[in-house]
Amino acid sequence: MTVQLDHRPGLGRLYAKAVATARSRRGDQLPETSVEMADVTIDREQLASYAEVCGFRHSDVLPPTYPHVLAFPLAMTLMVDPSFPFPLPGLVHVANRITQQRTLRADERLTLRVRATDLRPHPRGRQFDMTIEATVAGEPVWAETSTYLRRERPRSSRSAKDPSPQPGEGQGGGIAPTAIWRVPRNIGRRYAAVSGDINPIHLNPLVARLFGFRRAIAHGMWLKARCLAALEGRLPHVLTAEVEFKSPVLLPSTVGFSSQLKGSTWAIAVFQRSSGRPHLNGSIEA
Amino acid sequence: MKLKIPGVPSPTRLRRYAPGQPLVDGPVLVGGAPGGKLRDPICEILGRAGASVGESPSAVAEPSRWSAIIFDATGITDIAGLLALHAFTAPAFRNLRPSGRLIVLGTPPEDCPQPKAAAAQRALDGFIRSAGKEARLGSTANLIDIAGGAEDAIESTLRFFLSGRSAYISGQVIRLTPATPMPTPDWDHPLRDRVAVVTGAARGIGAAIAETLSRDGAQVIVLDVPAQGAALAEVANSVGAIAFQIDITAEDAPARLATYLKDRYGAVDVFVHNAGITRDRSLVNMPAEQWSSVLAVNLGAQLRINEALLDQNVLRPGGRVICISSTSGIAGNRGQTNYAASKAGIIGMVQALAPVMAKGDMTINAVAPGFIETAMTKAMPFATREIGRRINSLNQGGLPVDVAETVAWLGQPGTAGVNGQVIRVCGQSILGA
Amino acid sequence: MADLRPAAIMGGNRIPFARANGPYARASNQDMLTAALDGLVARFGLQNARLGEVAAGAVLKHSRDFNLTREAVLGARLSPWTPAYDVQQACGTGLETTIHVANKIALGQIESGIAAGVDTASDAPIAVNEDLRRVLLQVNRAKSLPQRLALLRKLRPTQVIPETPRNAEPRTGMSMGEHAAITAREWGITREEQDQFAVSSHLHLAAAWKRGFFDDLVTPYLGLQQDQNMRPDASMESLARLKPVFGKDGTATMTAGNSTPLSDGASAVLLSTDEWANERRLPILTHLIDAETAAVDYVHGGEGLLMAPVYAVPRLLERNKLALQDFDFYEIHEAFASTVLATLKAWEDPSYCKEHLGLSKPLGPIDRARLNVNGSSLAVGHPFAATGGRIVTTLAKLLAQKGSGRGLISICAAGGQGVVAILEAA
């Protein structure tokens, strides 16, 4: 079944619904529904704001991460559907893969389609994928798979006690950073403003505490966008950018970023500057 | 606000070419009727491409066995000979892998002096078109007619039809005429050292053509109107091409273009006329300016540019001109009297220029896309669009890259034997078939 | 040292110039410069090419943009192994970068290079109030917390108001327009002359766009396809309606219509040796033959702020044994219509030429039909550092189309400076 939206739904209402219905959600099946919106146009002002927050430059092409923001209200629509089994608060974004068949331009109209698929177990609960497909006039041009974790079991004792990097885990540990980023305190609020993702764990340290974080944390998709922006001018136009979010970036933070080109693949990582503990590991392939 | 529509089953995902991909994804079954002389050359080509060859259709009955079936029917001279075709293909056809290929090689019926031979050869035509409709899971069926003396020119065409590059072509008859193909030293980059020009390259099919030609090794120059310059520059920088902003309908455009190409490259090898517009209206409601602008961009500019290319020797020997036509130009389309006229006109131009081109060891061909998912098809009403997508043997719309691959094949130095033809990239659409 | 070899100019690229706070309002200098470079890369197939250098600059520049050009190169599709540096000589920047790159090519130090310029009046830097800046620096130097707090207590609300850049000469406190108005009055340049000149700039520019002259010189950016300031319907009547903005009432002649507007834009020029161009089969449009920079004492010396090119040109002519009339095209930057007219008048004035320029006879008049034939800054707009590159590519293409001859470029700049150059058809 397809739900066709003819305009972008208001995020405020969706959030209200998400919070109101959080407690009643249960089940072991994802809805079959897909949410679709045709002819999504690009608001250049909004695009400019997004570019500024993430570090992309103003141009006539879309950052590869931008359709994620365009599709965000669709994903929200799906996740507040009565048939959706998980409450939105508390879902953890653990991985994201974006595939772009070609550069997208700001003057194109995108058709976006969002689905939830592949519910499966995870050592700490259950995980599933939110997939977004973007087409321009029927031609598939962009796709994204975001993996979310619903935590249902506590962390295993080993990882709870030991925040230092696991052997072999992540490229962050031991690698000299290509760049040092000072991630400002307000980045959560700024990204929320341009993405519509106003999850309070990114905005407010007190709420973040309720969910077990010492401070507010940066959006995973901001971090990924920041990584791609750091490779401005170097990215191929056909690409697959895949990242795992290993641990949240507490705000504010100073983090290390590393990029290495092997063949036609960039290995990228973001890690805590002091300990080398990985925040994000990933690769960008042509 | 919300409209719920039933889901549509998704069609088979076609095998499409990616760099480094082997020619075929499994063994190839090769057979032939007595009198055919092409089996050995075919097996040599397959051997060079690293494909394994099977010769007996009944040896294995496992499903999804053959990535392609090739049958040399050139030796068939009567109805009895056709029985071999049936005997060979009937058991094997069901064992084709998804996106498999049935390729029959024939003799042009008009080259057969005997009526019974001409009839038998013409029979292949009906056979292949029906097999195309019976093929499942993205498989295709095509007939290559090889005129006497063209036997040495089959490699680029055979490779094209075996590979994922021909994903959206089915039920077609291709004719090879005698010609001397130029050598192709590197089949992974068949356009290496060739200079190619693509008009209308800022987006859609044109951008896909630029990318594909560049991938195949060509130095590409991309053209579009100045207003599309930002998108054009992006395409150029993405695929390593050179951007040239020009309105090809301007009075001085052919001269400017010829001067630019000669100054910068001396001469070029491949020229792709892709620029085109639609201004759809029913005939009774169509204002003269919509009629004229479509004919000017789609046809007039091509005629004038071709004239300049030939007059000023902008094309090197071995040059290839490829003109994007449309199945609308063959079958017609409601609301497109102007567009269909322009696209049919292209076919007339191609056929008239082919003998002229042949004299200079050059070729000119038309590529007629069927339902390709582009911004132009987007302008269609929903029902028309959905029907367009479905009424073909592959049960789906094609992609810009399918047109681009066809253009790249016609642009190859080895594709000397294909001249003056219209290659349909339509998934064997029933329109105009 | 190698023999001198005049640098070849193959062409250039710019983005359409926009009016300030228009379509490029959100774009930074770096964004626009990168866009101009990427368009040039696409036009000449320079993807991942390592060039000798890229020299560029901006007049209105944020402190964070200390390495603006290099940052733009790193973001563009050029090879990141291409060195780059910033140059700033007010409105002369774009031509000065061209001269820098051309000189290095002439000397055999580099084979190829890009000269560029960019400016935004929309995304102008806003500086911390000078009082606040001093206090903050003191706070930074203070050793203890009480000292710091004591310093911060000295701050007053008015000191927190930031300073926006003013288009004024630091030593005179007068804007460029006010300076130009003085010169216009001195030379008796009438309102009518100025308006007529502005109208022809717009009409020439519009005609050039219409004939496709800019098809291979400009790449659209952020949806803008042509120069936004251009008025194809400009007329004496429409300009006559505007009120003077510079100069004293009554005698004032300078309006928004015959002065350049605040603009955003970027331009880039590709230069190389003949060999480098020939290897790549890039047609050479022109060579840069020679250049000269002059400055005048506009503070105490009694000369007009924008009159320096008047001095630079005769020196350049003398060195090249040329007369002012030996040119097929003249490109005189239209900071204000009155500036161009005063410049021409000065060259025609026997006593001025004798007394100020030390010439035995005046340079004489030029054929006006050869002046700014495709319009200039009044119509195109004037993003300060981007103007030089625009003029160089325009003139280079004009000469290439003609197939022979030479052209003179003259650009006035803040601080009483002037940059002039000669291009010759290849």
Short mmCIF file of C-alpha atoms in Angstrom, two decimals, chain B residues 226-227 229-230 233 236-237 240-247 256 260 262-266, chain C residues 38-39 41-45 47 77 211-212 214-216 218-220 225 280-283:
data_model
loop_
_atom_site.label_atom_id
_atom_site.label_comp_id
_atom_site.label_asym_id
_atom_site.label_seq_id
_atom_site.Cartn_x
_atom_site.Cartn_y
_atom_site.Cartn_z
CA PRO B 226 23.68 28.69 -22.38
CA ALA B 227 20.72 28.77 -20.00
CA GLY B 229 25.17 26.07 -18.48
CA ALA B 230 25.33 25.29 -14.77
CA ALA B 233 29.32 22.30 -16.40
CA ALA B 236 31.28 17.98 -17.83
CA ASN B 237 33.14 18.01 -14.55
CA GLY B 240 35.63 14.56 -17.45
CA ALA B 241 34.17 16.22 -20.52
CA ILE B 242 34.39 19.71 -21.98
CA ALA B 243 31.41 22.04 -21.86
CA PHE B 244 30.47 24.18 -24.85
CA GLN B 245 27.43 26.40 -24.41
CA ILE B 246 25.68 27.04 -27.69
CA ASP B 247 22.16 27.42 -28.98
CA ARG B 256 30.56 28.34 -34.93
CA TYR B 260 35.23 25.37 -32.55
CA LYS B 262 38.26 22.11 -35.89
CA ASP B 263 40.23 24.60 -33.79
CA ARG B 264 40.14 22.46 -30.70
CA TYR B 265 40.31 18.93 -32.10
CA GLY B 266 41.15 19.10 -35.78
CA ASP C 38 34.55 24.99 -11.83
CA GLY C 39 32.93 26.58 -14.87
CA VAL C 41 37.46 23.73 -15.57
CA ALA C 42 34.41 22.46 -17.49
CA ARG C 43 34.99 24.82 -20.40
CA PHE C 44 38.62 23.87 -20.90
CA GLY C 45 38.63 20.28 -19.66
CA GLN C 47 39.42 18.39 -14.42
CA ARG C 77 37.64 20.30 -9.62
CA ARG C 211 24.09 37.87 -30.21
CA GLY C 212 25.44 35.15 -27.97
CA PHE C 214 28.73 35.68 -23.70
CA ASP C 215 27.69 32.10 -24.56
CA ASP C 216 31.21 30.82 -23.95
CA VAL C 218 29.55 32.99 -18.64
CA THR C 219 28.14 29.99 -16.76
CA PRO C 220 24.81 30.45 -14.95
CA GLN C 225 21.45 33.22 -16.34
CA ARG C 280 46.09 20.87 -25.43
CA ARG C 281 44.81 22.34 -28.69
CA LEU C 282 43.39 25.29 -26.79
CA PRO C 283 43.06 28.20 -29.22
#
